[in-house]
């Protein structure tokens, strides 16, 4: 069975994605089933992470897949954003244009995150994994990439020429495209 992904292009789904959790009906699906659905969705789409809200489930549960490791997080709390902020390009399966293509946004994220879950205290990630966790935790709080747009970076990034794998990344990270935003 294919899981439906909620997208901002649909007005009713957009209301769900942006709503605060306590304004929505409670989840009745068992946690292990939600984790299974999220993991399968992540793997099938080759996504770095997926939140329950993105598949229409009002529960603060997300999974992260990195280097064939799968992490599941149930009800993250005591979230601490630490370290400096790095700007990079992010895309989201829930934020698409009228052609159903994910839109890239230049987003600042803290380099380190620490949080607790129902199962474990003191979870800590840095770098790319910290960025994934912050992105997915944002979903649980009704925050989308487009909510991160500041006066420093206005609007989605628009690419007007073809970028080669070895060209500098258009997000201005200083990395090659293939090591940065290609495939993310």
Coordinates of N, CA and C in Angstrom, one line a residue:
X1 N 0.8 -1.2 0.0 CA 0.0 0.0 0.0 C 0.9 1.2 0.0
X2 N 0.6 2.2 -0.9 CA 1.4 3.4 -1.0 C 0.9 4.4 0.0
X3 N 1.8 5.1 0.7 CA 1.4 6.1 1.7 C 1.2 7.4 1.0
X4 N 0.1 8.1 1.3 CA -0.2 9.4 0.8 C 0.7 10.4 1.5
X5 N 1.4 11.3 0.8 CA 2.2 12.4 1.3 C 1.4 13.7 1.3
X6 N 1.2 14.3 2.4 CA 0.5 15.6 2.5 C 1.4 16.7 1.9
X7 N 0.8 17.6 1.1 CA 1.6 18.6 0.4 C 0.9 20.0 0.6
X8 N 1.8 21.0 0.6 CA 1.2 22.4 0.8 C 0.4 22.9 -0.4
X9 N 0.6 22.3 -1.5 CA -0.1 22.7 -2.7 C -1.6 22.4 -2.6
X10 N -2.0 21.5 -1.7 CA -3.4 21.2 -1.4 C -3.8 22.0 -0.2
X11 N -4.8 22.8 -0.3 CA -5.2 23.7 0.8 C -5.6 23.0 2.1
X12 N -6.3 21.9 2.0 CA -6.7 21.2 3.2 C -5.5 20.5 3.9
X13 N -4.6 19.9 3.0 CA -3.4 19.3 3.6 C -2.5 20.3 4.2
X14 N -2.4 21.5 3.5 CA -1.6 22.6 4.0 C -2.1 23.0 5.4
X15 N -3.4 23.1 5.7 CA -3.9 23.4 7.0 C -3.4 22.4 8.0
X16 N -3.4 21.2 7.7 CA -3.0 20.1 8.6 C -1.5 20.2 8.8
X17 N -0.7 20.5 7.8 CA 0.8 20.6 8.0 C 1.2 21.8 8.8
X18 N 0.4 22.8 8.8 CA 0.7 24.1 9.5 C 0.1 24.2 10.9
X19 N -0.9 23.3 11.2 CA -1.6 23.3 12.4 C -0.7 22.9 13.6
X20 N -1.0 23.5 14.8 CA -0.4 23.0 16.0 C -1.0 21.7 16.4
X21 N -0.2 20.8 16.9 CA -0.6 19.4 17.2 C -1.8 19.3 18.0
X22 N -2.0 20.2 19.1 CA -3.1 20.1 19.9 C -4.4 20.6 19.3
X23 N -4.3 21.2 18.1 CA -5.5 21.7 17.3 C -6.0 20.6 16.4
X24 N -5.4 19.4 16.4 CA -5.8 18.3 15.5 C -6.2 17.1 16.3
X25 N -7.0 16.2 15.7 CA -7.5 15.0 16.4 C -6.3 14.1 16.8
X26 N -6.4 13.4 17.9 CA -5.3 12.6 18.4 C -5.1 11.4 17.4
X27 N -3.9 10.9 17.4 CA -3.5 9.7 16.6 C -4.0 8.4 17.3
X28 N -4.6 7.5 16.5 CA -5.1 6.3 17.0 C -4.3 5.1 16.5
X29 N -3.3 5.3 15.6 CA -2.5 4.3 15.1 C -1.4 3.9 16.0
X30 N -1.1 2.6 16.3 CA 0.0 2.3 17.2 C 1.4 2.8 16.7
X31 N 2.2 3.2 17.7 CA 3.5 3.9 17.4 C 4.3 3.0 16.4
X32 N 4.4 1.7 16.7 CA 5.2 0.8 15.9 C 4.7 0.8 14.4
X33 N 3.4 0.9 14.2 CA 2.9 0.9 12.9 C 3.3 2.3 12.2
X34 N 3.2 3.4 12.9 CA 3.6 4.7 12.4 C 5.1 4.6 12.0
X35 N 5.9 4.1 12.8 CA 7.4 4.0 12.5 C 7.6 3.2 11.3
X36 N 6.9 2.1 11.2 CA 7.0 1.2 10.0 C 6.6 1.9 8.7
X37 N 5.5 2.6 8.8 CA 5.0 3.4 7.6 C 6.0 4.5 7.2
X38 N 6.6 5.2 8.2 CA 7.6 6.2 7.9 C 8.9 5.7 7.4
X39 N 9.3 4.6 7.9 CA 10.5 3.9 7.4 C 10.4 3.5 6.0
X40 N 9.2 2.8 5.7 CA 9.0 2.4 4.3 C 8.9 3.6 3.3
X41 N 8.3 4.6 3.8 CA 8.2 5.8 2.9 C 9.6 6.4 2.7
X42 N 10.4 6.5 3.7 CA 11.7 7.0 3.6 C 12.5 6.2 2.6
X43 N 12.5 4.9 2.8 CA 13.3 4.0 1.9 C 12.8 4.1 0.5
X44 N 11.5 4.1 0.3 CA 11.0 4.1 -1.1 C 11.3 5.4 -1.8
X45 N 11.3 6.5 -1.1 CA 11.6 7.8 -1.7 C 13.0 8.2 -1.6
X46 N 13.8 7.4 -1.0 CA 15.2 7.7 -0.7 C 15.3 9.1 0.0
X47 N 14.5 9.2 1.0 CA 14.5 10.5 1.8 C 15.4 10.3 3.0
X48 N 15.9 11.5 3.5 CA 16.7 11.5 4.7 C 15.9 11.4 5.9
X49 N 14.6 11.8 5.9 CA 13.8 11.8 7.1 C 12.3 11.9 6.6
X50 N 11.4 11.5 7.5 CA 10.0 11.7 7.3 C 9.3 11.8 8.7
X51 N 8.3 12.7 8.7 CA 7.6 12.9 9.9 C 6.1 12.4 9.8
X52 N 5.5 12.0 10.8 CA 4.2 11.4 10.8 C 3.2 12.5 10.2
X53 N 3.4 13.7 10.5 CA 2.5 14.8 10.0 C 2.5 14.8 8.4
X54 N 3.6 14.4 7.8 CA 3.7 14.4 6.4 C 2.9 13.3 5.7
X55 N 2.4 12.3 6.5 CA 1.6 11.3 6.0 C 0.2 11.3 6.6
X56 N -0.1 12.5 7.2 CA -1.5 12.7 7.7 C -1.8 12.1 9.1
X57 N -0.7 11.9 9.8 CA -0.9 11.3 11.2 C -0.5 12.4 12.2
X58 N -1.4 12.7 13.1 CA -1.1 13.8 14.1 C -0.4 13.1 15.3
X59 N 0.9 12.9 15.2 CA 1.7 12.4 16.3 C 3.1 12.9 16.0
X60 N 3.8 13.2 17.1 CA 5.2 13.7 16.9 C 6.2 12.6 16.9
X61 N 6.2 11.9 15.7 CA 7.1 10.8 15.5 C 7.8 11.0 14.2
X62 N 9.1 10.8 14.1 CA 9.8 10.9 12.8 C 10.9 9.8 12.7
X63 N 11.3 9.5 11.5 CA 12.4 8.6 11.3 C 13.5 9.4 10.5
X64 N 14.7 8.9 10.6 CA 15.8 9.5 9.9 C 16.6 8.3 9.3
X65 N 17.0 8.4 8.1 CA 17.8 7.4 7.4 C 19.1 8.0 6.9
X66 N 20.2 7.6 7.4 CA 21.5 8.1 6.9 C 22.5 7.0 6.9
X67 N 23.1 6.8 5.7 CA 24.1 5.8 5.5 C 23.6 4.4 5.9
X68 N 22.4 4.1 5.5 CA 21.8 2.8 5.8 C 21.5 2.6 7.3
X69 N 21.6 3.6 8.1 CA 21.2 3.5 9.5 C 19.8 4.1 9.6
X70 N 18.9 3.4 10.3 CA 17.6 4.0 10.5 C 17.4 4.3 12.0
X71 N 16.9 5.5 12.2 CA 16.7 6.0 13.6 C 15.2 6.4 13.7
X72 N 14.5 6.0 14.7 CA 13.1 6.4 14.9 C 13.1 7.2 16.2
X73 N 12.3 8.3 16.2 CA 12.2 9.1 17.4 C 10.7 9.4 17.7
X74 N 10.3 9.0 18.9 CA 8.9 9.2 19.4 C 8.8 10.3 20.4
X75 N 8.1 11.3 20.1 CA 7.8 12.4 21.0 C 9.1 13.1 21.5
X76 N 9.8 13.7 20.6 CA 11.0 14.5 21.1 C 10.6 15.6 22.0
X77 N 11.4 15.8 23.1 CA 11.2 16.9 24.0 C 12.5 17.4 24.4
X78 N 12.5 18.5 25.3 CA 13.7 19.1 25.8 C 14.7 19.4 24.7
X79 N 14.3 20.0 23.6 CA 15.1 20.2 22.4 C 16.0 21.4 22.7
X80 N 17.3 21.1 22.4 CA 18.3 22.2 22.6 C 19.0 22.3 21.3
X81 N 19.0 23.5 20.7 CA 19.8 23.8 19.5 C 21.1 24.5 19.9
X82 N 22.2 23.9 19.5 CA 23.5 24.3 20.0 C 24.4 24.6 18.8
X83 N 25.6 25.2 19.1 CA 26.6 25.4 18.1 C 26.2 26.6 17.2
X84 N 27.1 26.8 16.2 CA 26.8 27.9 15.3 C 25.7 27.5 14.3
X85 N 25.4 28.4 13.4 CA 24.4 28.2 12.4 C 25.0 28.0 11.1
X86 N 24.6 27.0 10.3 CA 25.1 26.8 8.9 C 23.9 26.9 8.0
X87 N 24.1 27.6 6.9 CA 23.1 27.7 5.8 C 23.4 26.7 4.8
X88 N 22.3 26.0 4.4 CA 22.4 25.0 3.3 C 21.1 24.9 2.6
X89 N 21.0 24.2 1.5 CA 19.8 24.0 0.8 C 19.1 22.8 1.3
X90 N 17.8 22.9 1.5 CA 16.9 21.8 1.9 C 15.7 21.8 1.0
X91 N 15.2 20.5 0.8 CA 14.0 20.3 0.1 C 13.1 19.5 1.0
X92 N 11.8 19.5 0.6 CA 10.8 18.8 1.4 C 9.8 18.2 0.5
X93 N 9.4 16.9 0.7 CA 8.4 16.3 -0.1 C 7.0 16.9 0.1
X94 N 6.9 17.7 1.2 CA 5.6 18.4 1.4 C 5.5 19.7 0.8
X95 N 6.6 20.3 0.4 CA 6.6 21.6 -0.3 C 7.0 21.5 -1.7
X96 N 6.0 21.5 -2.6 CA 6.2 21.3 -4.0 C 5.6 22.4 -4.8
X97 N 6.1 22.6 -6.1 CA 5.5 23.6 -6.9 C 4.3 23.0 -7.7
X98 N 3.8 23.8 -8.6 CA 2.6 23.3 -9.3 C 2.9 22.2 -10.3
X99 N 4.2 21.8 -10.5 CA 4.5 20.6 -11.3 C 4.9 19.5 -10.4
X100 N 4.6 19.6 -9.1 CA 4.9 18.5 -8.1 C 6.4 18.3 -7.9
X101 N 7.2 19.3 -8.1 CA 8.7 19.2 -7.9 C 9.0 19.9 -6.6
X102 N 9.9 19.3 -5.8 CA 10.3 19.9 -4.5 C 11.0 21.2 -4.8
X103 N 10.7 22.2 -4.0 CA 11.3 23.5 -4.1 C 12.5 23.6 -3.1
X104 N 13.6 24.0 -3.6 CA 14.8 24.2 -2.7 C 14.7 25.5 -1.9
X105 N 15.0 25.5 -0.6 CA 15.1 26.6 0.2 C 16.5 26.7 0.9
X106 N 17.0 27.9 1.0 CA 18.3 28.1 1.8 C 17.9 28.3 3.2
X107 N 18.3 27.4 4.1 CA 17.8 27.4 5.5 C 19.0 27.4 6.4
X108 N 19.0 28.2 7.5 CA 20.0 28.2 8.5 C 19.5 27.2 9.6
X109 N 20.4 26.3 10.0 CA 20.2 25.4 11.1 C 21.4 25.3 12.0
X110 N 21.1 25.1 13.3 CA 22.2 24.9 14.2 C 23.0 23.7 13.9
X111 N 24.3 23.7 14.2 CA 25.1 22.6 13.9 C 25.0 21.4 14.8
X112 N 24.4 21.6 16.0 CA 24.2 20.5 17.0 C 22.8 20.6 17.5
X113 N 22.2 19.4 17.8 CA 20.9 19.3 18.4 C 21.0 18.2 19.5
X114 N 20.4 18.5 20.6 CA 20.2 17.5 21.7 C 18.7 17.5 22.1
X115 N 18.2 16.3 22.3 CA 16.8 16.1 22.8 C 16.6 14.8 23.4
X116 N 15.5 14.7 24.0 CA 15.0 13.4 24.7 C 13.8 12.9 23.9
X117 N 13.6 11.6 24.0 CA 12.4 11.0 23.4 C 11.8 10.1 24.5
X118 N 10.7 9.4 24.2 CA 10.0 8.5 25.1 C 11.0 7.4 25.5
X119 N 11.8 7.0 24.6 CA 12.7 5.8 24.8 C 14.1 6.1 25.3
X120 N 14.6 7.4 25.0 CA 16.0 7.6 25.3 C 16.2 9.1 25.7
X121 N 17.0 9.4 26.6 CA 17.4 10.7 27.1 C 18.8 11.1 26.5
X122 N 19.0 12.4 26.2 CA 20.3 12.9 25.8 C 20.7 12.5 24.4
X123 N 19.8 12.4 23.5 CA 20.2 12.1 22.1 C 20.9 13.3 21.5
X124 N 22.0 13.1 20.9 CA 22.8 14.3 20.3 C 23.3 13.9 18.9
X125 N 23.1 14.9 18.0 CA 23.6 14.8 16.7 C 24.2 16.1 16.3
X126 N 25.2 16.0 15.4 CA 25.8 17.1 14.8 C 25.8 17.1 13.3
X127 N 26.1 18.2 12.6 CA 26.2 18.2 11.2 C 24.9 17.8 10.4
X128 N 25.1 17.0 9.4 CA 23.9 16.6 8.6 C 22.8 16.0 9.4
X129 N 23.1 15.1 10.3 CA 22.1 14.5 11.1 C 21.3 15.5 12.0
X130 N 22.0 16.4 12.5 CA 21.4 17.5 13.3 C 20.4 18.3 12.4
X131 N 20.8 18.5 11.1 CA 19.9 19.2 10.2 C 18.7 18.4 9.9
X132 N 18.8 17.1 9.7 CA 17.6 16.3 9.4 C 16.7 16.3 10.6
X133 N 17.2 16.2 11.8 CA 16.4 16.2 13.0 C 15.6 17.5 13.2
X134 N 16.3 18.6 13.0 CA 15.7 19.9 13.1 C 14.6 20.1 12.0
X135 N 14.8 19.6 10.8 CA 13.8 19.7 9.8 C 12.5 18.9 10.2
X136 N 12.7 17.7 10.7 CA 11.6 16.8 11.0 C 10.9 17.3 12.3
X137 N 11.6 17.8 13.3 CA 11.0 18.4 14.5 C 10.2 19.6 14.1
X138 N 10.7 20.4 13.1 CA 9.8 21.5 12.6 C 8.5 21.0 12.2
X139 N 8.4 19.9 11.4 CA 7.2 19.3 11.0 C 6.2 19.1 12.1
X140 N 6.7 18.6 13.2 CA 5.9 18.3 14.4 C 5.4 19.6 15.0
X141 N 6.0 20.7 14.8 CA 5.6 22.0 15.3 C 4.8 22.8 14.3
X142 N 4.5 22.2 13.1 CA 3.7 22.9 12.1 C 4.6 24.0 11.4
X143 N 5.9 23.8 11.3 CA 6.8 24.7 10.7 C 7.3 24.1 9.4
X144 N 7.2 24.8 8.3 CA 7.7 24.4 7.0 C 8.9 25.1 6.6
X145 N 9.6 24.6 5.6 CA 10.8 25.3 5.1 C 10.5 26.8 4.7
X146 N 9.4 27.0 4.1 CA 9.0 28.3 3.7 C 8.9 29.3 4.8
X147 N 8.6 28.8 6.0 CA 8.6 29.6 7.2 C 9.9 30.1 7.7
X148 N 11.0 29.5 7.1 CA 12.4 29.9 7.5 C 12.9 31.0 6.7
X149 N 12.2 31.4 5.7 CA 12.7 32.5 4.8 C 12.9 33.8 5.6
X150 N 14.1 34.3 5.5 CA 14.4 35.6 6.2 C 14.7 36.6 5.2
X151 N 15.0 37.8 5.7 CA 15.3 38.9 4.7 C 16.7 38.6 4.1
X152 N 17.5 37.8 4.7 CA 18.8 37.5 4.2 C 18.7 36.6 2.9
X153 N 17.8 35.7 2.9 CA 17.5 34.8 1.8 C 16.1 34.8 1.4
X154 N 15.7 35.5 0.4 CA 14.3 35.7 0.1 C 13.9 34.7 -1.0
X155 N 12.8 33.9 -0.7 CA 12.2 33.0 -1.6 C 13.0 31.8 -1.9
X156 N 12.4 30.9 -2.6 CA 13.1 29.6 -3.0 C 14.2 30.0 -3.9
X157 N 15.2 29.1 -3.9 CA 16.3 29.2 -4.9 C 15.8 28.8 -6.3
X158 N 16.1 29.6 -7.2 CA 15.8 29.3 -8.6 C 17.1 29.1 -9.4
X159 N 17.1 27.9 -10.0 CA 18.3 27.6 -10.8 C 18.0 27.9 -12.3
X160 N 18.8 28.7 -12.9 CA 18.5 29.1 -14.3 C 19.4 28.4 -15.3
X161 N 20.5 27.7 -14.8 CA 21.4 27.0 -15.7 C 21.6 25.6 -15.2
X162 N 22.0 24.7 -16.0 CA 22.2 23.3 -15.6 C 23.5 23.3 -14.7
X163 N 23.4 22.6 -13.6 CA 24.6 22.6 -12.7 C 25.2 21.2 -12.9
X164 N 26.5 21.2 -13.1 CA 27.2 19.9 -13.2 C 27.5 19.4 -11.8
X165 N 27.7 18.1 -11.7 CA 28.0 17.4 -10.4 C 29.2 18.0 -9.7
X166 N 30.2 18.4 -10.5 CA 31.5 19.0 -9.9 C 31.5 20.5 -9.8
X167 N 30.4 21.2 -10.2 CA 30.3 22.6 -10.1 C 30.1 23.0 -8.6
X168 N 30.4 24.3 -8.3 CA 30.1 24.7 -6.9 C 28.6 24.7 -6.7
X169 N 28.2 24.3 -5.5 CA 26.8 24.2 -5.2 C 26.1 25.6 -5.2
X170 N 24.9 25.8 -5.8 CA 24.3 27.1 -5.9 C 23.8 27.6 -4.5
X171 N 23.9 26.8 -3.5 CA 23.5 27.3 -2.1 C 24.6 28.1 -1.5
X172 N 25.8 28.2 -2.2 CA 26.9 28.9 -1.7 C 27.6 28.3 -0.4
X173 N 27.5 27.0 -0.3 CA 28.1 26.3 0.9 C 29.6 26.2 0.7
X174 N 30.1 26.4 -0.6 CA 31.5 26.2 -0.8 C 31.9 24.8 -1.2
X175 N 30.9 23.9 -1.2 CA 31.1 22.5 -1.5 C 30.7 22.2 -3.0
X176 N 31.2 21.1 -3.5 CA 30.7 20.7 -4.9 C 29.3 20.3 -4.8
X177 N 28.6 20.5 -5.9 CA 27.1 20.2 -5.9 C 26.9 18.7 -5.5
X178 N 27.7 17.8 -6.0 CA 27.5 16.4 -5.8 C 27.7 16.0 -4.3
X179 N 28.4 16.8 -3.5 CA 28.7 16.6 -2.1 C 27.8 17.4 -1.2
X180 N 26.9 18.2 -1.9 CA 26.0 19.1 -1.1 C 24.5 18.8 -1.3
X181 N 24.0 19.5 -2.3 CA 22.5 19.5 -2.5 C 22.0 18.5 -3.5
X182 N 22.9 17.9 -4.3 CA 22.4 16.9 -5.3 C 21.8 15.8 -4.6
X183 N 20.5 15.5 -4.9 CA 19.8 14.4 -4.3 C 19.2 14.6 -2.9
X184 N 19.4 15.8 -2.4 CA 18.8 16.1 -1.1 C 17.5 16.9 -1.2

